[in-house]
Coordinates of C-alpha atoms and ligand atoms in Angstrom, one line a residue:
M30 CA 40.6 -94.8 116.3
T31 CA 38.0 -93.2 114.1
V32 CA 39.9 -90.9 111.8
K33 CA 42.7 -92.5 109.8
F34 CA 44.7 -90.7 107.1
P35 CA 46.2 -92.1 103.9
E36 CA 49.6 -93.7 104.1
N37 CA 52.6 -91.4 104.0
F38 CA 50.5 -88.4 105.0
W39 CA 52.6 -85.3 105.7
W40 CA 52.5 -84.3 109.3
G41 CA 54.3 -81.1 110.1
S42 CA 54.1 -77.4 110.4
S43 CA 55.1 -74.3 108.5
A44 CA 57.1 -71.2 109.3
S45 CA 59.0 -68.6 107.3
G46 CA 62.5 -67.3 107.2
P47 CA 61.7 -63.7 108.1
Q48 CA 59.5 -64.7 111.1
T49 CA 62.0 -67.2 112.7
E50 CA 65.6 -66.7 111.7
G51 CA 66.6 -63.3 113.3
R52 CA 69.6 -61.1 112.3
Y53 CA 73.1 -61.6 113.5
E54 CA 76.4 -59.8 113.2
N55 CA 78.3 -60.8 110.0
D56 CA 75.4 -62.9 108.8
G57 CA 75.5 -60.9 105.5
K58 CA 71.8 -60.4 105.4
S59 CA 70.5 -57.1 104.0
E60 CA 67.4 -55.3 104.9
S61 CA 64.0 -56.5 103.7
I62 CA 61.0 -54.2 103.7
W63 CA 60.3 -55.4 107.3
D64 CA 63.7 -54.5 108.6
H65 CA 63.5 -51.1 106.9
W66 CA 60.0 -50.3 108.1
F67 CA 60.9 -51.2 111.6
Q68 CA 63.7 -48.7 111.5
T69 CA 61.5 -45.9 110.3
E70 CA 58.2 -46.7 112.1
P71 CA 58.9 -49.0 115.1
E72 CA 55.7 -47.9 116.8
K73 CA 53.7 -49.8 114.3
Y74 CA 55.0 -53.1 115.7
F75 CA 53.3 -54.7 118.7
D76 CA 55.3 -53.9 121.8
G77 CA 58.0 -52.4 119.6
V78 CA 59.4 -55.8 118.8
G79 CA 61.0 -55.8 115.4
P80 CA 62.0 -58.5 112.9
E81 CA 65.6 -58.8 114.1
K82 CA 64.4 -60.4 117.3
T83 CA 62.7 -63.5 116.0
S84 CA 62.9 -66.9 117.5
R85 CA 66.7 -67.2 116.8
V86 CA 66.4 -70.1 114.5
Y87 CA 69.6 -69.0 112.7
K88 CA 71.4 -70.1 115.8
K89 CA 69.0 -72.7 117.3
Y90 CA 67.9 -74.8 114.3
K91 CA 69.7 -77.9 115.4
E92 CA 67.9 -77.8 118.8
D93 CA 64.6 -77.0 117.0
I94 CA 64.8 -79.9 114.6
Q95 CA 65.2 -82.3 117.6
L96 CA 62.0 -80.8 119.0
M97 CA 60.2 -81.1 115.6
K98 CA 61.1 -84.8 115.8
Q99 CA 59.7 -85.1 119.3
I100 CA 56.4 -83.7 118.2
G101 CA 56.1 -86.1 115.3
H102 CA 57.1 -84.1 112.2
N103 CA 57.9 -85.9 109.0
T104 CA 57.9 -82.7 107.0
F105 CA 58.5 -79.0 107.6
R106 CA 58.1 -75.8 105.6
T107 CA 60.1 -72.7 105.9
S108 CA 61.3 -70.1 103.4
I109 CA 64.6 -68.8 102.0
Q110 CA 65.0 -65.1 102.7
W111 CA 65.9 -63.4 99.4
S112 CA 67.5 -60.6 101.4
R113 CA 69.8 -63.2 103.1
L114 CA 70.8 -65.2 100.0
I115 CA 71.2 -62.3 97.6
P116 CA 71.5 -59.2 99.8
N117 CA 71.1 -56.7 97.0
G118 CA 68.2 -58.6 95.4
V119 CA 70.5 -59.1 92.3
G120 CA 74.1 -60.0 92.1
E121 CA 76.4 -61.5 94.6
V122 CA 75.3 -64.6 96.6
N123 CA 76.0 -64.4 100.3
Q124 CA 78.1 -67.5 101.2
E125 CA 77.1 -67.3 104.9
A126 CA 73.5 -67.8 103.8
V127 CA 74.4 -70.7 101.6
R128 CA 76.2 -72.3 104.5
F129 CA 73.2 -71.7 106.8
Y130 CA 70.5 -73.0 104.4
N131 CA 72.7 -76.0 103.5
D132 CA 73.1 -77.0 107.1
Y133 CA 69.5 -76.4 108.0
I134 CA 68.3 -78.5 105.1
D135 CA 70.9 -81.3 105.8
E136 CA 70.0 -81.4 109.4
L137 CA 66.3 -81.7 108.7
I138 CA 66.9 -84.6 106.3
A139 CA 69.3 -86.3 108.7
N140 CA 66.5 -86.3 111.2
G141 CA 63.9 -87.8 108.9
I142 CA 62.1 -84.5 108.3
E143 CA 61.5 -83.6 104.6
P144 CA 62.2 -79.9 104.0
F145 CA 59.7 -77.9 102.0
M146 CA 61.0 -74.5 100.7
N147 CA 59.0 -71.5 99.9
L148 CA 60.8 -68.8 97.9
Y149 CA 58.9 -65.6 98.9
H150 CA 57.1 -64.9 102.1
F151 CA 56.3 -61.2 102.1
D152 CA 60.0 -60.2 102.3
M153 CA 61.1 -58.0 99.5
P154 CA 64.8 -57.0 99.7
F155 CA 64.7 -53.3 100.4
A156 CA 67.1 -52.6 97.6
L157 CA 64.5 -53.9 95.1
Q158 CA 61.6 -52.2 96.9
E159 CA 63.4 -48.9 96.3
K160 CA 63.1 -49.6 92.6
G161 CA 59.4 -50.4 92.9
G162 CA 59.3 -53.9 94.3
W163 CA 56.6 -56.0 92.6
L164 CA 55.4 -52.9 90.7
S165 CA 58.5 -53.3 88.6
R166 CA 59.1 -55.8 85.8
E167 CA 62.7 -55.8 86.8
T168 CA 61.8 -57.5 90.1
V169 CA 60.2 -60.3 88.2
E170 CA 63.4 -60.8 86.3
A171 CA 65.5 -60.6 89.5
Y172 CA 63.2 -63.1 91.2
V173 CA 63.7 -65.6 88.4
V174 CA 67.5 -65.3 88.8
Y175 CA 67.1 -65.7 92.6
V176 CA 64.9 -68.8 92.4
K177 CA 67.2 -70.4 89.9
T178 CA 70.0 -69.8 92.3
C179 CA 68.0 -71.6 95.0
F180 CA 67.2 -74.5 92.8
E181 CA 70.9 -74.9 91.8
L182 CA 72.1 -74.7 95.4
F183 CA 69.5 -76.7 97.2
G184 CA 67.4 -78.5 94.5
D185 CA 69.4 -81.7 94.9
R186 CA 67.9 -82.2 98.4
V187 CA 64.7 -80.0 98.5
K188 CA 62.0 -81.8 96.6
H189 CA 59.0 -79.6 97.4
W190 CA 59.2 -75.9 96.3
F191 CA 56.7 -73.1 96.5
T192 CA 57.0 -69.9 94.5
H193 CA 55.0 -67.7 96.9
N194 CA 53.2 -67.7 100.2
E195 CA 49.8 -66.0 100.1
P196 CA 50.7 -63.6 97.2
V197 CA 47.4 -61.8 97.7
V198 CA 48.6 -60.5 101.0
P199 CA 51.3 -58.1 99.7
V200 CA 48.6 -56.8 97.3
E201 CA 46.1 -56.3 100.1
G202 CA 48.5 -55.2 102.8
G203 CA 50.9 -53.1 100.7
Y204 CA 48.5 -51.4 98.3
L205 CA 44.9 -51.6 99.6
Y206 CA 44.5 -52.0 103.3
Q207 CA 47.8 -50.7 104.7
F208 CA 49.2 -53.4 106.8
H209 CA 52.4 -54.1 104.8
Y210 CA 55.0 -51.7 103.4
P211 CA 54.7 -49.4 101.5
C212 CA 51.3 -49.1 103.1
E213 CA 49.5 -47.3 100.2
I214 CA 46.0 -47.3 98.9
D215 CA 46.1 -47.6 95.1
M216 CA 44.0 -50.1 93.2
K217 CA 46.0 -49.7 90.0
K218 CA 49.2 -50.5 91.8
A219 CA 47.5 -53.4 93.6
V220 CA 46.6 -54.9 90.2
T221 CA 50.1 -54.6 88.8
V222 CA 51.7 -56.1 91.9
G223 CA 49.4 -59.1 91.7
Y224 CA 50.0 -59.5 88.0
H225 CA 53.8 -59.5 88.5
E226 CA 53.5 -62.0 91.3
V227 CA 51.5 -64.4 89.1
L228 CA 53.9 -63.9 86.2
S229 CA 56.9 -64.5 88.5
S230 CA 55.4 -67.7 89.8
A231 CA 54.8 -69.0 86.3
K232 CA 58.4 -68.1 85.3
A233 CA 59.8 -69.8 88.4
I234 CA 57.8 -73.0 87.6
Q235 CA 59.0 -72.9 84.1
A236 CA 62.6 -72.5 85.3
Y237 CA 62.2 -75.4 87.7
H238 CA 60.8 -77.7 85.2
E239 CA 63.4 -76.8 82.6
M240 CA 66.2 -77.7 85.1
G241 CA 64.8 -81.2 85.2
L242 CA 65.1 -81.7 88.9
D243 CA 63.2 -84.6 90.4
G244 CA 60.8 -82.7 92.7
E245 CA 57.6 -80.7 92.5
I246 CA 56.8 -77.0 92.6
G247 CA 53.6 -75.2 93.6
I248 CA 52.2 -72.1 95.2
I249 CA 50.7 -71.5 98.7
L250 CA 47.4 -69.6 98.7
N251 CA 45.4 -68.4 101.6
L252 CA 41.9 -69.4 100.5
T253 CA 39.0 -67.7 102.3
P254 CA 35.7 -69.2 101.2
S255 CA 33.3 -66.4 100.4
Y256 CA 29.9 -67.1 101.9
P257 CA 26.9 -65.0 101.0
R258 CA 24.7 -63.7 103.8
D259 CA 21.7 -65.3 102.2
E260 CA 22.2 -68.0 99.6
K261 CA 18.7 -67.3 98.2
N262 CA 19.4 -63.6 97.7
P263 CA 20.9 -63.1 94.2
E264 CA 22.5 -59.8 95.2
D265 CA 24.3 -61.4 98.2
V266 CA 25.4 -64.3 96.0
K267 CA 26.7 -61.9 93.3
A268 CA 28.6 -59.9 95.9
A269 CA 30.2 -63.0 97.4
K270 CA 31.3 -64.1 94.0
I271 CA 33.0 -60.8 93.3
A272 CA 34.8 -61.0 96.7
D273 CA 35.9 -64.6 95.8
A274 CA 37.3 -63.3 92.5
F275 CA 39.3 -60.6 94.2
F276 CA 40.7 -62.6 97.0
N277 CA 40.7 -66.3 95.9
R278 CA 40.4 -66.8 92.2
S279 CA 42.8 -63.9 91.4
F280 CA 45.6 -66.3 92.2
L281 CA 44.0 -69.7 92.3
D282 CA 42.8 -69.6 88.6
P283 CA 46.1 -68.5 87.0
S284 CA 48.1 -70.9 89.3
V285 CA 46.0 -74.0 88.6
K286 CA 44.2 -73.3 85.4
G287 CA 46.7 -70.9 83.8
E288 CA 44.2 -68.1 83.2
F289 CA 42.7 -65.1 85.1
P290 CA 39.0 -65.3 86.1
A291 CA 36.9 -63.6 83.4
D292 CA 34.7 -61.7 85.9
L293 CA 37.8 -60.1 87.6
V294 CA 39.3 -59.2 84.3
E295 CA 36.1 -57.5 83.4
I296 CA 36.1 -55.4 86.5
V297 CA 39.7 -54.4 86.1
K298 CA 39.1 -53.5 82.5
D299 CA 36.1 -51.4 83.4
L300 CA 38.3 -49.5 85.8
E301 CA 40.9 -49.1 83.1
M302 CA 43.5 -50.6 85.4
L303 CA 44.7 -53.5 83.4
P304 CA 48.4 -54.1 84.0
E305 CA 51.0 -53.8 81.2
I306 CA 51.0 -57.3 79.6
H307 CA 54.0 -58.1 77.5
E308 CA 53.9 -60.4 74.5
G309 CA 54.2 -64.0 75.6
D310 CA 53.3 -63.3 79.3
L311 CA 49.8 -65.0 79.0
E312 CA 51.3 -68.0 77.3
T313 CA 53.9 -68.3 80.1
I314 CA 51.1 -68.2 82.7
Q315 CA 49.0 -70.7 80.6
N316 CA 51.8 -73.2 80.2
N317 CA 53.3 -73.2 83.6
T318 CA 50.7 -74.1 86.2
V319 CA 51.5 -75.7 89.6
D320 CA 52.3 -79.3 90.3
I321 CA 50.9 -79.0 93.8
L322 CA 48.7 -76.4 95.7
G323 CA 49.4 -75.4 99.3
I324 CA 46.2 -74.2 101.0
N325 CA 46.3 -71.9 104.0
Y326 CA 43.1 -71.7 105.8
Y327 CA 42.2 -69.7 108.9
T328 CA 38.9 -68.0 108.4
P329 CA 36.0 -67.6 106.0
R330 CA 34.7 -64.4 104.4
R331 CA 31.1 -63.5 105.0
I332 CA 29.6 -61.2 102.4
K333 CA 26.4 -59.3 101.7
A334 CA 25.4 -57.0 98.9
K335 CA 26.7 -53.5 99.1
E336 CA 24.5 -51.5 101.5
T337 CA 26.9 -48.8 102.7
P338 CA 27.8 -45.9 100.3
V339 CA 30.9 -46.3 98.2
D340 CA 33.8 -44.4 99.7
H341 CA 35.5 -42.4 96.9
T342 CA 38.3 -41.0 99.1
H343 CA 41.0 -43.3 97.8
G344 CA 39.7 -44.3 94.4
P345 CA 38.3 -47.8 93.6
M346 CA 38.5 -50.5 96.2
P347 CA 37.4 -54.2 96.2
D348 CA 34.8 -53.2 98.8
D349 CA 33.0 -51.0 96.3
Y350 CA 31.4 -54.2 95.2
F351 CA 30.3 -55.8 98.5
D352 CA 30.0 -55.3 102.2
V353 CA 31.4 -57.6 104.9
Y354 CA 28.6 -59.4 106.7
D355 CA 29.0 -59.5 110.5
M356 CA 27.2 -62.8 111.0
P357 CA 25.5 -63.0 114.4
G358 CA 26.6 -65.9 116.6
K359 CA 29.7 -66.8 114.7
K360 CA 32.5 -68.5 116.6
M361 CA 35.5 -66.2 117.1
N362 CA 39.1 -66.3 117.9
P363 CA 39.0 -63.0 119.8
Y364 CA 42.7 -62.5 119.9
R365 CA 43.2 -62.4 116.1
G366 CA 39.6 -61.3 115.4
W367 CA 39.1 -64.1 113.0
E368 CA 36.0 -66.3 112.8
I369 CA 36.6 -70.0 113.3
Y370 CA 34.6 -72.0 110.8
E371 CA 35.9 -75.6 110.6
K372 CA 33.8 -76.6 107.7
G373 CA 35.5 -74.0 105.5
I374 CA 38.5 -76.3 105.1
Y375 CA 36.2 -79.0 103.7
D376 CA 34.5 -76.5 101.3
I377 CA 37.9 -75.4 100.0
L378 CA 39.0 -79.0 99.4
T379 CA 35.7 -79.9 97.8
N380 CA 36.1 -76.9 95.5
T381 CA 39.6 -78.0 94.4
R382 CA 38.2 -81.4 93.6
E383 CA 35.2 -80.3 91.7
N384 CA 36.4 -77.2 90.0
Y385 CA 40.2 -77.4 89.8
G386 CA 40.8 -80.8 88.4
N387 CA 41.3 -82.4 91.9
I388 CA 44.8 -80.9 91.9
R389 CA 47.2 -82.5 94.3
C390 CA 47.1 -80.4 97.4
Y391 CA 47.9 -80.2 101.1
I392 CA 46.9 -77.9 104.0
S393 CA 50.0 -75.7 104.2
E394 CA 48.8 -73.6 107.1
N395 CA 46.0 -73.7 109.7
G396 CA 46.2 -72.6 113.2
M397 CA 45.1 -70.5 116.1
G398 CA 46.9 -67.5 117.5
V399 CA 46.2 -66.9 121.2
E400 CA 47.4 -64.0 123.4
G401 CA 48.6 -64.5 126.9
E402 CA 49.1 -68.2 126.9
E403 CA 51.2 -68.0 130.1
R404 CA 47.8 -68.2 131.8
F405 CA 47.6 -71.8 130.9
I406 CA 51.0 -72.9 132.3
N407 CA 50.6 -75.9 134.7
D408 CA 52.8 -77.0 137.6
Q409 CA 55.3 -78.7 135.2
G410 CA 55.8 -75.5 133.3
Q411 CA 53.8 -76.7 130.3
I412 CA 51.1 -74.7 128.5
E413 CA 47.9 -76.6 128.4
D414 CA 46.5 -75.4 125.1
D415 CA 43.4 -77.7 124.9
Y416 CA 41.7 -75.1 122.7
R417 CA 44.5 -75.6 120.1
I418 CA 44.1 -79.4 120.2
E419 CA 40.4 -79.0 119.7
F420 CA 40.9 -76.5 116.8
V421 CA 43.3 -78.8 114.9
K422 CA 41.2 -81.9 115.6
D423 CA 38.0 -80.2 114.3
H424 CA 39.7 -79.1 111.1
L425 CA 41.4 -82.4 110.6
S426 CA 38.1 -84.2 110.8
Y427 CA 36.9 -82.1 107.9
V428 CA 40.1 -82.7 105.9
H429 CA 39.6 -86.4 106.5
Q430 CA 36.0 -86.2 105.2
A431 CA 37.1 -84.5 102.1
I432 CA 39.8 -87.1 101.5
Q433 CA 37.2 -89.9 102.0
E434 CA 35.2 -88.2 99.3
G435 CA 38.1 -88.3 96.9
T436 CA 40.0 -85.0 97.4
N437 CA 43.7 -85.4 96.6
C438 CA 45.0 -83.9 99.8
V439 CA 48.3 -85.4 101.0
G440 CA 49.2 -83.6 104.2
Y441 CA 48.6 -81.2 107.0
H442 CA 50.9 -78.5 108.3
M443 CA 50.0 -76.4 111.3
W444 CA 51.0 -72.8 111.6
T445 CA 53.4 -73.0 113.4
C446 CA 56.0 -75.2 114.9
M447 CA 57.2 -72.8 117.6
D448 CA 55.9 -69.4 118.5
N449 CA 57.2 -66.9 116.1
W450 CA 57.3 -63.3 115.1
S451 CA 54.2 -62.2 113.2
W452 CA 54.7 -59.0 111.2
L453 CA 53.0 -56.0 112.8
N454 CA 51.6 -58.2 115.5
A455 CA 55.1 -59.4 116.5
Y456 CA 54.7 -61.8 119.4
K457 CA 51.2 -60.8 120.4
N458 CA 49.4 -64.0 119.4
R459 CA 51.2 -67.3 119.8
Y460 CA 50.6 -70.0 117.3
G461 CA 53.1 -72.7 118.1
F462 CA 53.1 -76.3 119.3
I463 CA 56.2 -75.2 121.1
A464 CA 56.4 -72.1 123.4
V465 CA 59.2 -69.6 123.0
D466 CA 60.2 -67.6 126.1
L467 CA 61.6 -64.3 124.9
A468 CA 62.7 -63.4 128.3
Q469 CA 64.9 -66.5 128.5
E470 CA 66.8 -66.2 125.3
G471 CA 64.0 -67.9 123.4
K472 CA 63.9 -71.0 125.6
R473 CA 61.6 -73.7 124.0
T474 CA 59.0 -75.8 125.9
I475 CA 56.7 -78.2 124.1
K476 CA 53.0 -77.3 124.7
K477 CA 50.3 -80.0 125.4
S478 CA 49.3 -79.7 121.8
G479 CA 52.8 -80.6 120.6
H480 CA 52.7 -83.9 122.6
W481 CA 49.2 -84.5 121.2
Y482 CA 50.4 -83.9 117.7
K483 CA 53.1 -86.6 118.1
T484 CA 50.4 -89.2 118.9
V485 CA 48.4 -88.1 115.8
S486 CA 51.4 -88.4 113.6
D487 CA 52.4 -91.8 115.1
N488 CA 48.9 -93.2 114.7
N489 CA 48.4 -91.4 111.4
G490 CA 45.1 -90.2 112.8
F491 CA 43.2 -90.0 116.1
Ligands
BG6_26 C1 49.6 -66.4 107.3 C2 51.0 -66.2 107.0 O1 48.9 -65.4 106.8 O2 49.2 -66.4 108.6 C3 51.9 -66.1 108.2 O3 51.5 -67.0 106.0 C4 51.2 -65.5 109.4 O4 53.1 -65.4 107.8 C5 50.0 -66.4 109.7 O5 52.1 -65.3 110.4 C6 49.3 -65.9 110.9 O6 48.8 -64.6 110.8 P1 49.2 -63.5 111.7 O7 48.9 -62.2 111.0 O8 48.4 -63.6 113.0 O9 50.6 -63.6 112.0

């Protein structure tokens, strides 16, 4: 044994409601933006598989929790679907949803798995999207009512809450790079959406603390360390810093420090795209920072100074300030098209220690999506995913090193427990410790990595 983690380390995985639960007759769920988009443009989704056909967790959660136990989980994160709990976004609470989430939470606890709940995972109720979604201040107010409802209903048992998962993604996907609904390109809207998400997070934290529940609340951010092509080239360094402001510090700074990064504010001001800030907003953000930070890490961002001409077709874009650097020789996950750079996780953790007050944190997602894993099925019907074991081990070694150096990192969650539905990619890339066979009503089979994870959890290291 060479790598040993601190006592009570969280071993588990993460998932989300919209990617796992599925839709069933009389379940009372309304449409989220994903359900709606699939109805209008199904061809956008890989193999035409939509969000109603996820891993059937709504029906199978009891079986799934037994499997989580078998692969050594002591913790597990999913999300409550707003469109399930409060189908219109505001107003009546769906009692079927209350029953489902209560049972799910109770079953996890009864099996020694602590539930972590995220409150927003890209899944705006369509009724609110029609009124502007995160562009509208009304959504912020509706969200506060929704999260309070969650705290009241489930806060006696759920002790780890998260206001958002990767809030930068709805900004990028929905309003800049067109991979989320409403699929627009509009920097001004992107800024407003991001601002309202930050504000909603602070208001949720405020509400949680005011209720005096004995748990903690944080946010989950996908941090993509921004590396300059050449550290000795000031133009590259400057460009990398701007990319970092757009994609990391935009949410990291307000969430942990209670303020927006000055360089980003400067850019947005110059563009005359500052959002509408109401009196008291900035105080709310300042006074309601996170108790804990969830860090999702998959891939770094390689940046060089702008060399290509600025494209003015769609108005300003973050990329006006930098170019992506295609570093020769980088290690790739070809299925997802993401670079694998294990040390990135260490750099993020070091940054939180050195520049963010060593905030209590955990790795809330990390993982490897692979297409066509049936290739690796052995005689016993098990997927031998040694590449996943290697991926997790390599990242965990760096997490361990950061902890040894004093970073306050208290757990590791893999994305994901069982293969799930992934937005426009649907079931293309499989991420799970457990395989899901869609042709056999979602039959589950633990992969080699799942059995390996159990030994890591049992030994608290490897
Ligand atoms: C994270 C999200 O971005 O990465 C998940 O929180 C997502 O929802 C996961 O599924 C993997 O990314 P993708 O796009 O391959 O599904």
